[in-house]
Coordinates of C-alpha atoms in Angstrom, one line a residue:
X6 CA 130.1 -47.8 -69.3
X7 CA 132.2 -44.8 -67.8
X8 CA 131.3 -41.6 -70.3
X9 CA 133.1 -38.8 -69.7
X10 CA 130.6 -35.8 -68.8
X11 CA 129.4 -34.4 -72.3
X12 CA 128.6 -38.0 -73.6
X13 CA 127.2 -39.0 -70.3
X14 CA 124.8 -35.9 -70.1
X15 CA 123.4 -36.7 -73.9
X16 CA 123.3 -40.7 -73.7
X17 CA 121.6 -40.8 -70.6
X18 CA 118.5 -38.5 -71.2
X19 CA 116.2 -38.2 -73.7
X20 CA 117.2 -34.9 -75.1
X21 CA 114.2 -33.9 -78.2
X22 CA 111.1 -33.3 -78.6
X23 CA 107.8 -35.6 -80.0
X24 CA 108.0 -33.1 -82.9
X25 CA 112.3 -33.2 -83.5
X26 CA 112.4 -36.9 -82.5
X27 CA 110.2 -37.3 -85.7
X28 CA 112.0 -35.4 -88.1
X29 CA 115.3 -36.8 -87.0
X30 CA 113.5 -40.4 -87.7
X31 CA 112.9 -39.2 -91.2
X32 CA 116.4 -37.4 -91.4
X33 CA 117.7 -40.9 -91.0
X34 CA 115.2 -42.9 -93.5
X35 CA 116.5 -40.6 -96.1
X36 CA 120.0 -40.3 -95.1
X37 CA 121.5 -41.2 -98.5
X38 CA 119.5 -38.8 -100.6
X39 CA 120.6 -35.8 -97.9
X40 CA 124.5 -37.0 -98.3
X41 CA 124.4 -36.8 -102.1
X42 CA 122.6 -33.8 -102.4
X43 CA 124.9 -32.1 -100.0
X44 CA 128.2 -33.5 -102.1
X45 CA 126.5 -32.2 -105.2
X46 CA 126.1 -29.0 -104.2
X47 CA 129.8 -28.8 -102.9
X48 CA 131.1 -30.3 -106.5
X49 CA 128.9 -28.1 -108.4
X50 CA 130.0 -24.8 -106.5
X51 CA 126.7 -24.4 -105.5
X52 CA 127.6 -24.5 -101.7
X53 CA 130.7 -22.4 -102.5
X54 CA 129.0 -19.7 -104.3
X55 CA 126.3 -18.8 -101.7
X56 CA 128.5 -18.8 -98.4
X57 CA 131.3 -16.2 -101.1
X58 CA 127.9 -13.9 -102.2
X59 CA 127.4 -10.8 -100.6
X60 CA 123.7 -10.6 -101.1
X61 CA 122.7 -14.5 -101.7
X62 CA 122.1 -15.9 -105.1
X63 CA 119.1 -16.8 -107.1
X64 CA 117.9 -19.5 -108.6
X65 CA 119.0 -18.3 -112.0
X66 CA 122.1 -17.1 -111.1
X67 CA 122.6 -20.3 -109.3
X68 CA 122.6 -22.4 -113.0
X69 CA 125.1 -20.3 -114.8
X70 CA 127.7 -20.4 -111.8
X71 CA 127.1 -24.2 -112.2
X72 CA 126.1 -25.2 -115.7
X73 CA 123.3 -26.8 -114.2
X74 CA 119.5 -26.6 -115.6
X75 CA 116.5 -24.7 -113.7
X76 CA 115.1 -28.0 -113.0
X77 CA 118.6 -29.6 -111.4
X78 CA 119.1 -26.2 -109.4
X79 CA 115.5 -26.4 -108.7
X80 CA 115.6 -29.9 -106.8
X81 CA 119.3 -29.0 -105.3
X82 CA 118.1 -25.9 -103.3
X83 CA 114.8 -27.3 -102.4
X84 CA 116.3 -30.2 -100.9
X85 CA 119.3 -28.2 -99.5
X86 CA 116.6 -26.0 -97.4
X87 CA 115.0 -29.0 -95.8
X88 CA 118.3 -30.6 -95.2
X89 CA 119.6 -27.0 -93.9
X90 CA 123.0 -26.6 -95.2
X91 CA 121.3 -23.0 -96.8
X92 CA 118.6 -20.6 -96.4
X93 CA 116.3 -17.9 -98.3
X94 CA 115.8 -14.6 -98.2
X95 CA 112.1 -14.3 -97.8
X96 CA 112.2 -11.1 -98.9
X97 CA 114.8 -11.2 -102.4
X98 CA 114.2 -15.1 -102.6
X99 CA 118.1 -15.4 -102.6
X100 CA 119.5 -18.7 -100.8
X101 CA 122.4 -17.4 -98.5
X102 CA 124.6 -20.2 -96.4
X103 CA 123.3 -21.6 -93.0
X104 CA 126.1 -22.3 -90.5
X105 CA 125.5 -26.3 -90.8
X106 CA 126.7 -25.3 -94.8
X107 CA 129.5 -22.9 -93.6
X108 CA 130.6 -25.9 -91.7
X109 CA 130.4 -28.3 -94.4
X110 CA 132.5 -26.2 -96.7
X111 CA 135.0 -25.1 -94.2
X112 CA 135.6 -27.4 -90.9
X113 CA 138.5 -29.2 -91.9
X114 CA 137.4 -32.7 -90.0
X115 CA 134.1 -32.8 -91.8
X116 CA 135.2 -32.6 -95.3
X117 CA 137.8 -35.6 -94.3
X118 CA 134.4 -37.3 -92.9
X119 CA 132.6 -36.2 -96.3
X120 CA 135.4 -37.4 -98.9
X121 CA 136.5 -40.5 -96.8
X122 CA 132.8 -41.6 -96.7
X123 CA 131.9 -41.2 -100.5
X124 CA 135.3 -42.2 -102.1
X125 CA 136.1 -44.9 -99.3
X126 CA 132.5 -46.3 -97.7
X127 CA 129.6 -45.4 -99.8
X128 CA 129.4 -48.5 -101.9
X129 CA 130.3 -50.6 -99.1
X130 CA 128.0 -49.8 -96.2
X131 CA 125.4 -51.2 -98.7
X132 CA 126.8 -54.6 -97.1
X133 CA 127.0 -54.0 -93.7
X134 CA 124.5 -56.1 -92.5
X135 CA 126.5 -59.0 -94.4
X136 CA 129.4 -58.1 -92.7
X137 CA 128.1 -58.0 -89.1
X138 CA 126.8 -61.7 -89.2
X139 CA 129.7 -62.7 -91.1
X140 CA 132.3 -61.2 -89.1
X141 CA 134.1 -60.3 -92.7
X142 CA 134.6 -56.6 -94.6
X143 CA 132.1 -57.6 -97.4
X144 CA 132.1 -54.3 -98.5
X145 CA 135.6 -54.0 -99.3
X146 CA 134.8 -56.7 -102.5
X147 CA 133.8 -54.0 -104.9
X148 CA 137.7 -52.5 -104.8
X149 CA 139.3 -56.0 -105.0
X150 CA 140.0 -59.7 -103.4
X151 CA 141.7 -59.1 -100.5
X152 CA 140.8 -60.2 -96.7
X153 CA 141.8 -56.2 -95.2
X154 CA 141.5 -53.2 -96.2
X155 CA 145.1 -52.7 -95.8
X156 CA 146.6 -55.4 -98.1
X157 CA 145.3 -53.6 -100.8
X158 CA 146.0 -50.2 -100.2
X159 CA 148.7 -50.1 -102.6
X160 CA 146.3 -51.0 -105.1
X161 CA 143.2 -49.1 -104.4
X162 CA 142.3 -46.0 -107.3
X163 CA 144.3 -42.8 -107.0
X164 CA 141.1 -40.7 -105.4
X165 CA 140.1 -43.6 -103.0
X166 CA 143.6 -43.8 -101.6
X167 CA 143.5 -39.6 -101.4
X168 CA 140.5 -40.0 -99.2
X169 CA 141.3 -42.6 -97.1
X170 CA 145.2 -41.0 -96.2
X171 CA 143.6 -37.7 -96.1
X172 CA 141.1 -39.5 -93.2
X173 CA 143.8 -40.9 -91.3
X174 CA 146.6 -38.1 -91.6
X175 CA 144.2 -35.3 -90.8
X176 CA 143.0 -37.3 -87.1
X177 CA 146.7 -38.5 -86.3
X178 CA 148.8 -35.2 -87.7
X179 CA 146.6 -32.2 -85.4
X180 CA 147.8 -34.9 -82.3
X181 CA 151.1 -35.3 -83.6
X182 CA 152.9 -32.2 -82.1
X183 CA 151.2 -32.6 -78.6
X184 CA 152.4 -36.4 -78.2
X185 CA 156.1 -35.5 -79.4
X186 CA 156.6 -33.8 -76.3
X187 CA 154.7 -36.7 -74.7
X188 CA 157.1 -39.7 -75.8
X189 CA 160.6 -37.4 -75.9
X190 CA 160.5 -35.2 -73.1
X191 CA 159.8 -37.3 -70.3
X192 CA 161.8 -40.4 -70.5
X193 CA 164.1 -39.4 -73.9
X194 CA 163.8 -42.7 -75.6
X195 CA 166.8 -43.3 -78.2
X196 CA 165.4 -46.1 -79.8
X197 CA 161.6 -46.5 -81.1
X198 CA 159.2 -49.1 -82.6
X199 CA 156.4 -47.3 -84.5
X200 CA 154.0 -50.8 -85.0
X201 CA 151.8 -50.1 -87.9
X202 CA 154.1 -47.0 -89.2
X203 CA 151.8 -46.4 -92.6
X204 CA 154.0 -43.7 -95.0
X205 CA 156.1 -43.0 -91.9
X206 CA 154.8 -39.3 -91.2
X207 CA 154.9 -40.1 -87.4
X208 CA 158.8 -41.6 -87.9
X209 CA 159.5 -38.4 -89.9
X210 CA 158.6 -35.8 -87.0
X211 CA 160.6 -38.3 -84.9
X212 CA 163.7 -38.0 -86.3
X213 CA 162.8 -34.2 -86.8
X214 CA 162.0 -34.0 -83.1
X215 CA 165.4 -35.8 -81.8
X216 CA 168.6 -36.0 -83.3
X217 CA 169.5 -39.0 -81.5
X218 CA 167.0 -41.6 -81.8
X219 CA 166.5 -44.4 -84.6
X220 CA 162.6 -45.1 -85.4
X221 CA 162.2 -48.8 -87.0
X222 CA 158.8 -49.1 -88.8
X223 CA 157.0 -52.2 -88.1
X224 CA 154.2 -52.8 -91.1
X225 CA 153.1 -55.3 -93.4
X226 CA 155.8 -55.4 -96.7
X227 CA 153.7 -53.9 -99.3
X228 CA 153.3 -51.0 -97.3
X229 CA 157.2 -50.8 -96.0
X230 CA 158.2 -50.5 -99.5
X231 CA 155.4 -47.2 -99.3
X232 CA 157.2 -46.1 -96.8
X233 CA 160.6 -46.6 -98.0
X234 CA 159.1 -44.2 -101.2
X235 CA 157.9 -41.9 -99.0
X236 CA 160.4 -41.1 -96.9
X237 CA 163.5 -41.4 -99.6
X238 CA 166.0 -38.7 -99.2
X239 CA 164.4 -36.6 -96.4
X240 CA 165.9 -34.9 -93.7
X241 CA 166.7 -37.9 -91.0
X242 CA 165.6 -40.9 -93.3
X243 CA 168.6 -42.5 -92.4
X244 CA 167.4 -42.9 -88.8
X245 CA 164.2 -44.9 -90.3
X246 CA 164.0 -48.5 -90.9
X247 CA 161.9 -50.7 -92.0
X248 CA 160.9 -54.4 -90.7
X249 CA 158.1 -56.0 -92.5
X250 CA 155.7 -58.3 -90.5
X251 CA 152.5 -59.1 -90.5
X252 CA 150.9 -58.7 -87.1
X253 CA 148.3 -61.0 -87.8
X254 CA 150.3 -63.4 -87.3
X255 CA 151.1 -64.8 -84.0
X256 CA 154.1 -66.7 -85.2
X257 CA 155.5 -63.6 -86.3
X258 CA 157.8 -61.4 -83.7
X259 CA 158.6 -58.1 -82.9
X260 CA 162.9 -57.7 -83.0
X261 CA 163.7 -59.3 -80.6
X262 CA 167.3 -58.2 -78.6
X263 CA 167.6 -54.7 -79.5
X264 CA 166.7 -52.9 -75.9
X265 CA 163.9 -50.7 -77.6
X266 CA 163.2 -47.5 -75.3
X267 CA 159.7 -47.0 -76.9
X268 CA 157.1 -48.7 -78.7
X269 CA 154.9 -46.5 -80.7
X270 CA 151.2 -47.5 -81.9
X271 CA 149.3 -44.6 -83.3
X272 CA 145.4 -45.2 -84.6
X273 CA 146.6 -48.7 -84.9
X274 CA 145.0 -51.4 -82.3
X275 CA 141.7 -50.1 -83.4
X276 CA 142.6 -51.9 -86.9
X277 CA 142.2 -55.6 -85.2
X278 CA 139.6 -56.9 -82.9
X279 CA 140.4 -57.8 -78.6
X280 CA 142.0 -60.8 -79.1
X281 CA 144.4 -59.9 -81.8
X282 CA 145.1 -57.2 -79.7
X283 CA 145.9 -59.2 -76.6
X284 CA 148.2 -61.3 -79.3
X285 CA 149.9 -58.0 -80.6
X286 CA 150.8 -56.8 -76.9
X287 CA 152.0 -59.7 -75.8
X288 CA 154.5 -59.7 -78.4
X289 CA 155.4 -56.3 -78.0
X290 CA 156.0 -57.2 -74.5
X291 CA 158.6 -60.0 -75.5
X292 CA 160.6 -56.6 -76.7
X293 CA 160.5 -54.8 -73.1
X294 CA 162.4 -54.2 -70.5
X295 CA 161.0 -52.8 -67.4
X296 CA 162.8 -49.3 -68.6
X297 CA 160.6 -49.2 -71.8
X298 CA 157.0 -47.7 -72.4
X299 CA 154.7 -48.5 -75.0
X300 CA 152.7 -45.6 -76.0
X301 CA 149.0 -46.2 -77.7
X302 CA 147.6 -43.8 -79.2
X303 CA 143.9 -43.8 -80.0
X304 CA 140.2 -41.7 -80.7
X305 CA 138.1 -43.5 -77.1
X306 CA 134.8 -43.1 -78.2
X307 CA 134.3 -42.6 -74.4
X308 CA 136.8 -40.1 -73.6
X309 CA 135.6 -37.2 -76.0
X310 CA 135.6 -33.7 -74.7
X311 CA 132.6 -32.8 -77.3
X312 CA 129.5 -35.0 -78.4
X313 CA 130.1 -34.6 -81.9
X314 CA 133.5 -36.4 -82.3
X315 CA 132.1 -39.2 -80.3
X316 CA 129.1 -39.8 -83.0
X317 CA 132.2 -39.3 -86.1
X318 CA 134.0 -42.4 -84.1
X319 CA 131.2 -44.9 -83.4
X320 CA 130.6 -44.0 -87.0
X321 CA 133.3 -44.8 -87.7
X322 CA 133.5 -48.7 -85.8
X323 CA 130.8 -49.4 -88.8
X324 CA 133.9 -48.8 -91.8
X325 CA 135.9 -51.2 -89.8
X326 CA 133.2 -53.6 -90.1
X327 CA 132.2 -52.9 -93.6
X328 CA 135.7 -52.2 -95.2
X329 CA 138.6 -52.7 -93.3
X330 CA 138.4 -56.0 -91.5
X331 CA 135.2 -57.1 -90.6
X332 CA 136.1 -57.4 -86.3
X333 CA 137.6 -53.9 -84.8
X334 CA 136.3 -50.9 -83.9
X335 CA 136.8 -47.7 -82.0
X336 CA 137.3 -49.0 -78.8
X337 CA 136.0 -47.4 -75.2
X338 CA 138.5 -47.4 -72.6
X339 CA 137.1 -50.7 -70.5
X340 CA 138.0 -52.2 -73.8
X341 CA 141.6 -51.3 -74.0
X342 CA 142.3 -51.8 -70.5
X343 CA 140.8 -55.3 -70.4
X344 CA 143.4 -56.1 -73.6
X345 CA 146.3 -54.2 -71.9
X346 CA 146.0 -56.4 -68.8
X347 CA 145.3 -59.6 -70.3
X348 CA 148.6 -59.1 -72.6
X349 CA 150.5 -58.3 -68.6
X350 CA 151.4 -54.9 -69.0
X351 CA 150.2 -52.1 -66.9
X352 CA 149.0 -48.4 -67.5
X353 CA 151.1 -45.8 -66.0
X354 CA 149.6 -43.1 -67.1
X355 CA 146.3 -41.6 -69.9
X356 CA 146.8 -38.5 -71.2
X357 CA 143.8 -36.9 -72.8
X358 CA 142.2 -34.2 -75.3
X359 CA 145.4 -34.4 -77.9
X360 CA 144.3 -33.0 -81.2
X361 CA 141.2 -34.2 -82.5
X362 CA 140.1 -36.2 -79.6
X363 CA 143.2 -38.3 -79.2
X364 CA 144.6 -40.0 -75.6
X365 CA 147.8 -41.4 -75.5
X366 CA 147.7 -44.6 -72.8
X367 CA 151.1 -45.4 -71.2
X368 CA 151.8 -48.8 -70.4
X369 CA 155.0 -50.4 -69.0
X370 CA 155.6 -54.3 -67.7
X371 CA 153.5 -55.6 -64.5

């Protein structure tokens, strides 16, 4: 395993204490208590109205800003200490903000974590042991029948689908105007696949980007016809098109003839496990010419500047299991490679630290 240096300095070596090492062991046993307690102080303004007080708040003053009783605000704060999103005054006995609740209320990328884990996961990580020996997303049964995650989408309740988009626009859109310049400025592609195109945000600043080039959106029906909605009567739509496939299916084939200059695949092959991978790239291969580069675009747990996003992505390898599909994950970059040469294309080039952790991998034809 090849860590870059932050990850390989903290996985290597024992980095607590007897004493921490303990507390962290009990940090975990009650990890669902701390996560509820730290979402009801955010929905109850708790959260919000100690980090905005000059002073810090009281107890008292703590239940009429949130309708709550003494004994509710009581258990909140005294759980909300030991957790350490906030902490008191010793002197006034007024609970003012800790920076672990500053960052809870304000870092953009943990409130995505926060709202895609309660709305999205909670419910179904209570079935990821089932899901791990059965190689199926047995915690995706409590929103409906379907095999993925992504077949019913579409279908999921308003707040749920809020979440997860808001999960998967906020990592892909803070990479978006880095790999732009990455995919148009070097080899000026005028024609472009974008495999697995969602709502078609990344086809939008496409067209926005270049005047000249026509994005086709490769994606399972249900969520062309999403797409179709979501991109109706905006500037450049007319350059967007849709193809509906199902990539699951090896009988099913990228178009085929069309001399495509760039194939586009953005938080996508993390959605299927190695060997539906190889399957995918090999039929995105069928649609190169030695002139065209297929760009992936992906979170390697492995290649993260800062510890922290690292943990946030092998955290998240356990929705894939639990909810999406049951068999992908973040992958590490020995992963991807090993796909990317068994499907007989070649990386050119990895460019890293786009965004929130992103790398773009180049590939073109052996």
């Amino acid at each position: 395993m090849h860590l870059f240096p932050a990850l390989e300095k903290v996985y290597t070596e024992e980095q607590l204490s007897a004493k921490d090492a303990q507390r962290l062991a009990e940090f975990i046993a009650w990890g669902p208590v701390v996560f509820q307690t730290a979402r009801i102080m955010m929905k109850y303004g708790l959260l919000d109205a100690i980090r905005d007080s000059k002073e810090g708040l009281t107890r008292q003053e703590l239940c009429k800003v949130s309708g709550l009783s003494d004994y509710a605000v009581k258990c909140l704060t005294e759980a909300s200490l030991c957790i350490g999103i906030i902490l008191v005054d010793k002197d006034t006995d007024r609970f003012i903000i800790s920076k672990a609740g500053w960052f809870l209320l304000t870092d953009q990328a943990t409130r995505a974590n926060f709202d895609f884990n309660h709305d999205v996961n909670y419910e179904g990580w209570f079935k990821l042991e089932e899901s791990l020996v059965n190689g199926k997303p047995e915690g995706l049964k409590h929103f409906g029948p379907w095999p993925t995650i992504y077949e019913g989408l579409s279908s999921l309740p308003p707040q749920v689908q809020k979440s997860w988009f808001g999960f998967d626009h906020f990592y892909s859109d803070h990479s978006f105007d880095e790999a732009l310049k990455i995919v148009f400025d070097v080899y000026k592609p005028k024609s472009l696949f974008d495999v697995g195109g969602n709502t078609g945000r990344w086809a939008l600043r496409c067209v926005e980007y270049n005047q000249d080039v026509n994005v086709t959106i490769l994606d399972l029906p249900q969520q062309i016809k999403m797409m179709e909605e979501q991109t109706k009567g905006k500037a450049g739509s007319e350059r967007i098109h849709g193809y509906g496939i199902n990539l699951l299916d090896e009988n099913q084939h990228f178009p085929l003839g069309t001399n495509v200059d760039a194939i586009w695949m953005s938080q996508f092959l993390d959605c299927f496990s190695m060997p539906e991978i190889v399957s995918i790239l090999r039929r995105a291969k069928e649609a190169m010419s030695a002139d065209t580069r297929l760009y992936i675009m992906e979170t390697l747990w492995d290649r993260q500047k800062y510890e922290t996003a690292a943990l946030c992505l092998t955290m998240t390898s356990l929705y894939f299991t639990a909810l999406a599909n049951g068999n992908s994950k973040m992958y590490n970059t020995e992963d991807l490679e090993q796909c990317i040469s068994e499907a007989g294309l070649a990386i050119e080039k990895i460019h890293d630290y786009l965004g929130q952790g992103h790398s773009i991998v180049v590939c073109k034809l052996k």
